GROMACS .gro file of C-alpha atoms in nm:
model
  307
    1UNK     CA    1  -1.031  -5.922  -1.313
    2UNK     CA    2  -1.275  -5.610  -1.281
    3UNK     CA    3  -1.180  -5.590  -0.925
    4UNK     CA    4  -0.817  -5.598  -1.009
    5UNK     CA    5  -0.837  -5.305  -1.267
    6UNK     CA    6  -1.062  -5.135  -1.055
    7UNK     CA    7  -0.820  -5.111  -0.788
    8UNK     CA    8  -0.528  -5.034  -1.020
    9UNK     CA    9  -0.727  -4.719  -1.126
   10UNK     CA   10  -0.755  -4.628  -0.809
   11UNK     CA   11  -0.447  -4.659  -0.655
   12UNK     CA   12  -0.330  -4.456  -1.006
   13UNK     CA   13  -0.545  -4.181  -0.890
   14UNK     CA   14  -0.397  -4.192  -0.520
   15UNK     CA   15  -0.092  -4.148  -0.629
   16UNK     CA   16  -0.172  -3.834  -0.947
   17UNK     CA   17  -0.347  -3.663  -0.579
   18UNK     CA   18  -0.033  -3.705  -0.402
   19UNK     CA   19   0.190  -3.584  -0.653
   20UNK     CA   20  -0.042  -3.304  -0.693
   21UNK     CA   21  -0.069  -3.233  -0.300
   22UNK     CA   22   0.353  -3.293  -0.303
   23UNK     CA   23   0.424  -3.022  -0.603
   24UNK     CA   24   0.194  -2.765  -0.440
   25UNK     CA   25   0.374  -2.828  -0.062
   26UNK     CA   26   0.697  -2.747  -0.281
   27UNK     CA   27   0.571  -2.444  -0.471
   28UNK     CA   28   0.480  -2.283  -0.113
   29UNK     CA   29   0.757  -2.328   0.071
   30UNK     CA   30   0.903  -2.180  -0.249
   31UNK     CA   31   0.691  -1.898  -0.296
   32UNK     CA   32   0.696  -1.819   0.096
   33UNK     CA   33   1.038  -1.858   0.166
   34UNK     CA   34   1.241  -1.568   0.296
   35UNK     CA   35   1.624  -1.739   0.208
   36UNK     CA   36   1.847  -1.550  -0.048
   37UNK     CA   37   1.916  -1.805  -0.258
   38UNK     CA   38   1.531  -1.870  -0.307
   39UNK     CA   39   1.457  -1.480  -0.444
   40UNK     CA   40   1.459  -1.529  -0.774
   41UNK     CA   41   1.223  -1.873  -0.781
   42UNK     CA   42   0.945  -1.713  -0.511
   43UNK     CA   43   0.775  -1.472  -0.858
   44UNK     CA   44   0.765  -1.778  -1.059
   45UNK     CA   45   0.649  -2.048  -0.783
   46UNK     CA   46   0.354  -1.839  -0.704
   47UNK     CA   47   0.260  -1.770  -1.038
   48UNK     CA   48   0.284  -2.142  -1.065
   49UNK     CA   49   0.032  -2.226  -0.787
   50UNK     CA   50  -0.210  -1.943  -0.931
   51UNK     CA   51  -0.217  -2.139  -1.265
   52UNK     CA   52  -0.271  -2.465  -1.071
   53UNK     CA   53  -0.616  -2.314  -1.008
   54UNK     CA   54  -0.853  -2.587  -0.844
   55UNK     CA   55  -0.588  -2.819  -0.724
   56UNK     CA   56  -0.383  -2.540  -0.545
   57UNK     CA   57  -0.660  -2.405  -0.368
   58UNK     CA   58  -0.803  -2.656  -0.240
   59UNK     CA   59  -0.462  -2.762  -0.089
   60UNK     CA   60  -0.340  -2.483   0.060
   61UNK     CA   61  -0.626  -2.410   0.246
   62UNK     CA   62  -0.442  -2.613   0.537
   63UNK     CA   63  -0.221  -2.342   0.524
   64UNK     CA   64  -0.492  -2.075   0.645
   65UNK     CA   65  -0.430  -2.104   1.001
   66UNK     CA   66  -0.077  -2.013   0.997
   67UNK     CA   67   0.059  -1.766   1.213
   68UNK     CA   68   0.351  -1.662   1.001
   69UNK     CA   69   0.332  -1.320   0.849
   70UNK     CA   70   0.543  -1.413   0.519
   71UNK     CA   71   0.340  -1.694   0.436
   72UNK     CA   72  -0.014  -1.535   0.533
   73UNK     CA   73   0.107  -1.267   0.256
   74UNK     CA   74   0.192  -1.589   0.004
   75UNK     CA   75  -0.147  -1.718   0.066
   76UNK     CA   76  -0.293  -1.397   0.002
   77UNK     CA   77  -0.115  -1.333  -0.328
   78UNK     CA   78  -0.171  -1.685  -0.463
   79UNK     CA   79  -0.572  -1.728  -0.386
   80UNK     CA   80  -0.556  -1.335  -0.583
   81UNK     CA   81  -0.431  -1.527  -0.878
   82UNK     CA   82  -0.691  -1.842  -0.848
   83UNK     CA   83  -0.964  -1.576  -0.822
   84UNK     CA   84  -1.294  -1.740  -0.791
   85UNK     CA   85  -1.191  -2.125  -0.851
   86UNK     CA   86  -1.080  -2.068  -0.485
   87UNK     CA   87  -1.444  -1.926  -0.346
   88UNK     CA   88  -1.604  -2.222  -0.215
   89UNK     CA   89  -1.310  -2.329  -0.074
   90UNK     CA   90  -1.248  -2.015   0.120
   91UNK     CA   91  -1.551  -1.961   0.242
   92UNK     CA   92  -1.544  -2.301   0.396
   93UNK     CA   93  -1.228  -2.207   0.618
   94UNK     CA   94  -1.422  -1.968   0.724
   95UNK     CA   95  -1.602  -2.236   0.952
   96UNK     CA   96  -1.355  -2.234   1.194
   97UNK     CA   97  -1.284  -2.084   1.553
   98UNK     CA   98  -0.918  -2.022   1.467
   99UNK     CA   99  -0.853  -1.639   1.433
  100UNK     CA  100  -0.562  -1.698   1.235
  101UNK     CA  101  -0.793  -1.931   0.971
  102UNK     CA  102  -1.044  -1.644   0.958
  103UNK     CA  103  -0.836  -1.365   0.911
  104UNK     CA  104  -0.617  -1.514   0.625
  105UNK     CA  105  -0.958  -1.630   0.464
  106UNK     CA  106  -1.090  -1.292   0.483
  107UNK     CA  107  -0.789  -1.172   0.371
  108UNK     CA  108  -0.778  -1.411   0.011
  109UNK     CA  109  -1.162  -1.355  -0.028
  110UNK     CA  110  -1.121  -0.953  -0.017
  111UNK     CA  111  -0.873  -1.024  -0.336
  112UNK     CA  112  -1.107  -1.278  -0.481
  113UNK     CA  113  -1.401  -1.023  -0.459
  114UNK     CA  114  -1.674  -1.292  -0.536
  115UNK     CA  115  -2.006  -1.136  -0.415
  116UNK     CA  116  -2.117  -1.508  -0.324
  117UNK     CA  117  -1.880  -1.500  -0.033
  118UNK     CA  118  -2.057  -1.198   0.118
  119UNK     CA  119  -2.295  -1.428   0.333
  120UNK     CA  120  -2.028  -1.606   0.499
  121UNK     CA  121  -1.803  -1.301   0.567
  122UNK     CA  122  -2.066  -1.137   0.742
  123UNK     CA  123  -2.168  -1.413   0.955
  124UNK     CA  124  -1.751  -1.389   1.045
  125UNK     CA  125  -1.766  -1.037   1.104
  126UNK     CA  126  -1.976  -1.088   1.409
  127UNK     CA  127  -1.674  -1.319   1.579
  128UNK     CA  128  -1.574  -1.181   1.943
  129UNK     CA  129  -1.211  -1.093   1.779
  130UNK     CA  130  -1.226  -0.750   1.658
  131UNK     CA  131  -0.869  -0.772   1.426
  132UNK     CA  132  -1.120  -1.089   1.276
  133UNK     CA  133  -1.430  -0.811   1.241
  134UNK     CA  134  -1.233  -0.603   1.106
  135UNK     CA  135  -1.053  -0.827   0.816
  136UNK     CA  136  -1.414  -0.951   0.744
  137UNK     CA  137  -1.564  -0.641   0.665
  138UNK     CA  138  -1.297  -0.496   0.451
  139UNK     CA  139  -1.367  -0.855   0.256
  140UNK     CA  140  -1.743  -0.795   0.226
  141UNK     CA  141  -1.609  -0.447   0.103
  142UNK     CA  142  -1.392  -0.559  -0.174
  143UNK     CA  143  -1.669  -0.844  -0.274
  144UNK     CA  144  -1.926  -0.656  -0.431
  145UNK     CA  145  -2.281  -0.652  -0.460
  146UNK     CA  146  -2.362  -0.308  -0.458
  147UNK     CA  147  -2.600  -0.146  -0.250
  148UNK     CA  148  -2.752  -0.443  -0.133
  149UNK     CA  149  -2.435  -0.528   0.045
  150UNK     CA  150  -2.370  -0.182   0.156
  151UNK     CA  151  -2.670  -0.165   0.357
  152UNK     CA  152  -2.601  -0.518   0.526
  153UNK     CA  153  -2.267  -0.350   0.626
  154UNK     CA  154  -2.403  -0.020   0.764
  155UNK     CA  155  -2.475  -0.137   1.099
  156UNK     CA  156  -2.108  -0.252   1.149
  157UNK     CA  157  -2.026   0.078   1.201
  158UNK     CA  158  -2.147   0.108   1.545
  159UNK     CA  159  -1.888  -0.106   1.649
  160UNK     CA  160  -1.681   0.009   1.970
  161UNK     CA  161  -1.367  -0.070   1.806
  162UNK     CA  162  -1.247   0.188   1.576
  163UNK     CA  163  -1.058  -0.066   1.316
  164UNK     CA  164  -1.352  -0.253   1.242
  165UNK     CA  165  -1.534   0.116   1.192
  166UNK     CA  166  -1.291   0.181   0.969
  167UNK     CA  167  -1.308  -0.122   0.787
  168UNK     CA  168  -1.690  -0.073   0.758
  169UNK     CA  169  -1.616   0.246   0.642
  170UNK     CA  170  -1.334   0.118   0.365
  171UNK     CA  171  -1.622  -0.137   0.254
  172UNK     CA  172  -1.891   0.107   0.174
  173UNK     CA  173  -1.641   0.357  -0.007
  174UNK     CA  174  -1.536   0.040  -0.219
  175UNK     CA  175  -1.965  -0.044  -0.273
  176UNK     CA  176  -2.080   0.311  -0.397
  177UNK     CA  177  -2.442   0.301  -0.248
  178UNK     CA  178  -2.595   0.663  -0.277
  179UNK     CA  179  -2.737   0.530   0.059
  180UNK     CA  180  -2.442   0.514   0.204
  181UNK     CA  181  -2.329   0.898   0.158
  182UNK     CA  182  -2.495   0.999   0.516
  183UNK     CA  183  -2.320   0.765   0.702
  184UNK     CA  184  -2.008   0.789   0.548
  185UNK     CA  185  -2.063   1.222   0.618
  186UNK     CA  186  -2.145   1.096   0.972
  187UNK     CA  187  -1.788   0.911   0.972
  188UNK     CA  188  -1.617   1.248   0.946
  189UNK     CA  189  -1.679   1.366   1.283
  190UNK     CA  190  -1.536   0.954   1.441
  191UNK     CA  191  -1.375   0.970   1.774
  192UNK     CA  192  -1.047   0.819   1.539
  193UNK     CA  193  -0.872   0.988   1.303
  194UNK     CA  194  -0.786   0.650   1.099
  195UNK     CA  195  -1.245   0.649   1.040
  196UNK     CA  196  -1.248   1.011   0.950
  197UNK     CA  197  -0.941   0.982   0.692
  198UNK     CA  198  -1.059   0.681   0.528
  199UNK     CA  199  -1.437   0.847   0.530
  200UNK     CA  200  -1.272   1.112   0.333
  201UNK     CA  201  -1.115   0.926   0.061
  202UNK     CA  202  -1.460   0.733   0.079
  203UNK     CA  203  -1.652   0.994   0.017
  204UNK     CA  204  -1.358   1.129  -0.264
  205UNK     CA  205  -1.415   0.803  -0.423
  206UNK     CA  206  -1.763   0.893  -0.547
  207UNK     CA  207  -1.639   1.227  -0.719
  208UNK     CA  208  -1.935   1.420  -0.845
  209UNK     CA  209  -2.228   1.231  -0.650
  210UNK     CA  210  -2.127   1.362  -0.361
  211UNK     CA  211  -2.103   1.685  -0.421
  212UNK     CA  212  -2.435   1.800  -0.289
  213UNK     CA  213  -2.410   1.667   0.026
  214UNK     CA  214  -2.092   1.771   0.096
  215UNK     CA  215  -2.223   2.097  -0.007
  216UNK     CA  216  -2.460   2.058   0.245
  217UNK     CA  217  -2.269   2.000   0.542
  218UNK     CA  218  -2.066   2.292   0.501
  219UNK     CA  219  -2.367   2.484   0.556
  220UNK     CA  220  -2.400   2.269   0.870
  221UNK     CA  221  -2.122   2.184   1.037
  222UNK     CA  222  -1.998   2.343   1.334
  223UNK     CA  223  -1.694   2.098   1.480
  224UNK     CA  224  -1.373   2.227   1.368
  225UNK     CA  225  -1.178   1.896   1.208
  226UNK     CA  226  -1.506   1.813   1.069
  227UNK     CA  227  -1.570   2.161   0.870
  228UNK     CA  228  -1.174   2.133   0.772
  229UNK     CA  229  -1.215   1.804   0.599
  230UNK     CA  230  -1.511   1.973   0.457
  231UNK     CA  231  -1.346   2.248   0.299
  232UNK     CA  232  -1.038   2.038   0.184
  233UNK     CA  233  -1.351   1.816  -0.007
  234UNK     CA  234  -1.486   2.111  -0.126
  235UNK     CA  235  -1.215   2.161  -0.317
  236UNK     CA  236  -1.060   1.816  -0.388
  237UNK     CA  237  -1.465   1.752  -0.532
  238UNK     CA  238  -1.468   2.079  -0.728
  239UNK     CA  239  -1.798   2.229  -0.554
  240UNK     CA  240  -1.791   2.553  -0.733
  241UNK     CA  241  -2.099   2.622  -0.561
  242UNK     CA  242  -1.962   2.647  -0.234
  243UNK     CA  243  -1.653   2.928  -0.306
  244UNK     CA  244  -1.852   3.211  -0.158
  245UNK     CA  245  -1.837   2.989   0.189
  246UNK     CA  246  -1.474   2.885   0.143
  247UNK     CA  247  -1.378   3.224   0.055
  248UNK     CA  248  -1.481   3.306   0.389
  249UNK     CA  249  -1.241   3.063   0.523
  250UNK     CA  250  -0.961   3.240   0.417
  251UNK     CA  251  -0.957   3.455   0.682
  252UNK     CA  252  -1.068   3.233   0.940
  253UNK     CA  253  -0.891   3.256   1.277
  254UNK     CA  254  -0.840   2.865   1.326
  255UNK     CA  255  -0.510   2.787   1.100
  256UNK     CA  256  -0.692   2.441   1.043
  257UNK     CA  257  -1.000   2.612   0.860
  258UNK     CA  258  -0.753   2.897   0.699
  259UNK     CA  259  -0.494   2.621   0.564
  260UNK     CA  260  -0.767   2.408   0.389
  261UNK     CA  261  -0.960   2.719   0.236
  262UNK     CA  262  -0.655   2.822   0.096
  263UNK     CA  263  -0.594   2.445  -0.005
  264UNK     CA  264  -0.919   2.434  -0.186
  265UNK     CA  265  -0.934   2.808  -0.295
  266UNK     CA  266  -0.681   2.701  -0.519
  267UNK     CA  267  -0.867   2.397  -0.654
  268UNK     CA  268  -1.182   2.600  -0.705
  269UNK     CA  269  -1.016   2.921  -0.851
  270UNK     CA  270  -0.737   2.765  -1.038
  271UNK     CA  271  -0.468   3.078  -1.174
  272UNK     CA  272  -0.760   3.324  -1.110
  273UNK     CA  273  -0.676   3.222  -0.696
  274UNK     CA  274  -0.334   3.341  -0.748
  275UNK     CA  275  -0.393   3.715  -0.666
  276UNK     CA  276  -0.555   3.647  -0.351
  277UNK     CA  277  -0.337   3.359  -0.267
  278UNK     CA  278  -0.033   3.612  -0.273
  279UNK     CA  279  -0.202   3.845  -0.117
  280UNK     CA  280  -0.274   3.672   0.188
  281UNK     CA  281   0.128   3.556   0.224
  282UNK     CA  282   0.251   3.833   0.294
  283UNK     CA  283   0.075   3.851   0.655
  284UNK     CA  284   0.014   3.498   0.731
  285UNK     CA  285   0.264   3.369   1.030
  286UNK     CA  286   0.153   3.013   1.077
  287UNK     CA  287   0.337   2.742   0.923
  288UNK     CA  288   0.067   2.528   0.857
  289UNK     CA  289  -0.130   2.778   0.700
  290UNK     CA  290   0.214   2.927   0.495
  291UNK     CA  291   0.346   2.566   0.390
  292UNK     CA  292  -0.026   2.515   0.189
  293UNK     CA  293  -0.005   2.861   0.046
  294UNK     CA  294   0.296   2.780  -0.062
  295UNK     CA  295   0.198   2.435  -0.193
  296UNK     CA  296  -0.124   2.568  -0.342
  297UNK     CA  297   0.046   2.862  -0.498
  298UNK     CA  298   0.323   2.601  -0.696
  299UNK     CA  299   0.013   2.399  -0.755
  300UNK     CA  300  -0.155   2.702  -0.985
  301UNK     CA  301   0.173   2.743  -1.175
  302UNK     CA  302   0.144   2.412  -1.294
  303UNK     CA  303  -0.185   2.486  -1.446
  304UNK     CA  304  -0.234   2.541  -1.835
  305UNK     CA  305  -0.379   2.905  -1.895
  306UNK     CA  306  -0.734   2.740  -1.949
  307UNK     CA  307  -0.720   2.569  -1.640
   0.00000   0.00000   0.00000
């Protein structure tokens, strides 16, 4: 009789697990279909799955390896609304030789952002596939664990590939070490212009605590695109410190260095820039240079008097 019941509650639970596994196949071809008629049911089938917590994460990691772009994006979106239910699941897809597996694992950990991941990523960021290096570190990025994670990440960025520098750069910016300010200044002067753009909003990212050493490479810098992006934080940071220098700028024979002084004199000076801002259109003939004076200058009107 025990026996009986015993296998009666089993065979009940085989089948709750198969209607579960059944609803949440449904739900994703729902929620990563690309039909017409399905538009208006893709919202509400993901949001379904996201509620489903445990039980959708845990089957849709099957999904992982696929290849197609639409549901990779699904899988992405979903595991963002399980949040950390989901870690320990991820993180053991990541186990896997299957570049597709790691880089849509990567992908859902960098929008669970559980720190406890961070071990795992890393150890993924070291895979021969640099487009899997590369999702990996923007993961450990978006996962947190503050300076003790930066400097794990730091090394990354002597990579030969400049997407995965990039993404070691993105996941640093996103971490906020104070440690990580010299490496990110190094970034500015990358071989790629995708590194030094994404070291700049980095570095714009930490607003006032990096003003002195942005200060300081100013002083320092010699490399053209590297003192430009330099001036342009000079202003973007508001390093009042530094207007004497950028002042100088202004005059500059390189259009790059004369456009951003202008760009930042204007930042730094606010209305009191104006005078000097006009002054200086009515002899300058490059259009790089004359399209930010002319930005910069409608930028000042918009300012209030005390501005």
């Amino acid at each position: 009789m025990v026996s009986k019941i015993i296998i009666m509650v089993l065979a009940m639970i085989s089948l709750v697990f198969a209607d579960t596994k059944s609803e949440v196949e449904r739900l994703f071809q729902t929620a990563s279909s690309g039909e017409i008629r399905f538009t208006k049911l893709v919202q509400p089938a993901k949001d379904s799955l996201a509620a489903m917590k445990d039980s959708a994460a845990k089957y849709l990691v099957s999904k992982l390896c696929t290849t197609d772009a639409r549901e990779a994006q699904t899988l992405t979106e979903v595991y963002r609304g399980i949040g950390k239910a989901a870690t320990a699941y991820l993180i053991a897809a990541l186990d896997t030789d299957n570049k597709y597996q790691l880089r849509s694992a990567s992908r859902c950990l960098a929008e669970v952002k559980d720190s406890t991941a961070v071990d795992a990523l890393l150890k993924a960021a070291t895979n021969s596939d640099y487009t899997v290096r590369a999702e990996a570190l923007a993961a450990v990025g978006k996962s947190g664990g503050g300076a003790t994670t930066a400097k794990r990440l730091e090394p990354f960025f002597n990579d030969s590939i400049y997407s995965v520098r990039k993404s070691c750069v993105y996941g640093l910016g996103n971490l906020k070490s104070l440690a990580s300010l010299d490496l990110l200044l190094r970034a500015l002067a990358d071989s790629h212009f995708g590194v030094r753009l994404t070291a700049y909003d980095a570095l714009v990212s930490f607003d006032s605590l990096a003003r002195e050493k942005v200060a300081a490479l100013l002083d320092t810098v010699t490399v053209a695109p590297v003192t430009g992006l330099a001036i342009r934080l000079a202003g973007q940071l508001r390093i009042h410190k530094v207007e004497t220098k950028i002042a100088s700028y202004l005059t500059d024979s390189n259009p790059l260095l004369r456009g951003w002084a202008v760009w930042s004199w204007g930042r730094l000076r606010g209305r009191a820039a104006a005078a000097r801002l006009d002054e200086l259109q009515k002899r300058e003939s490059d259009l790089f240079v004359k399209s930010l004076l002319i930005d910069t200058r409608a930028y000042i009107d918009t300012l209030t008097s005390h501005e």
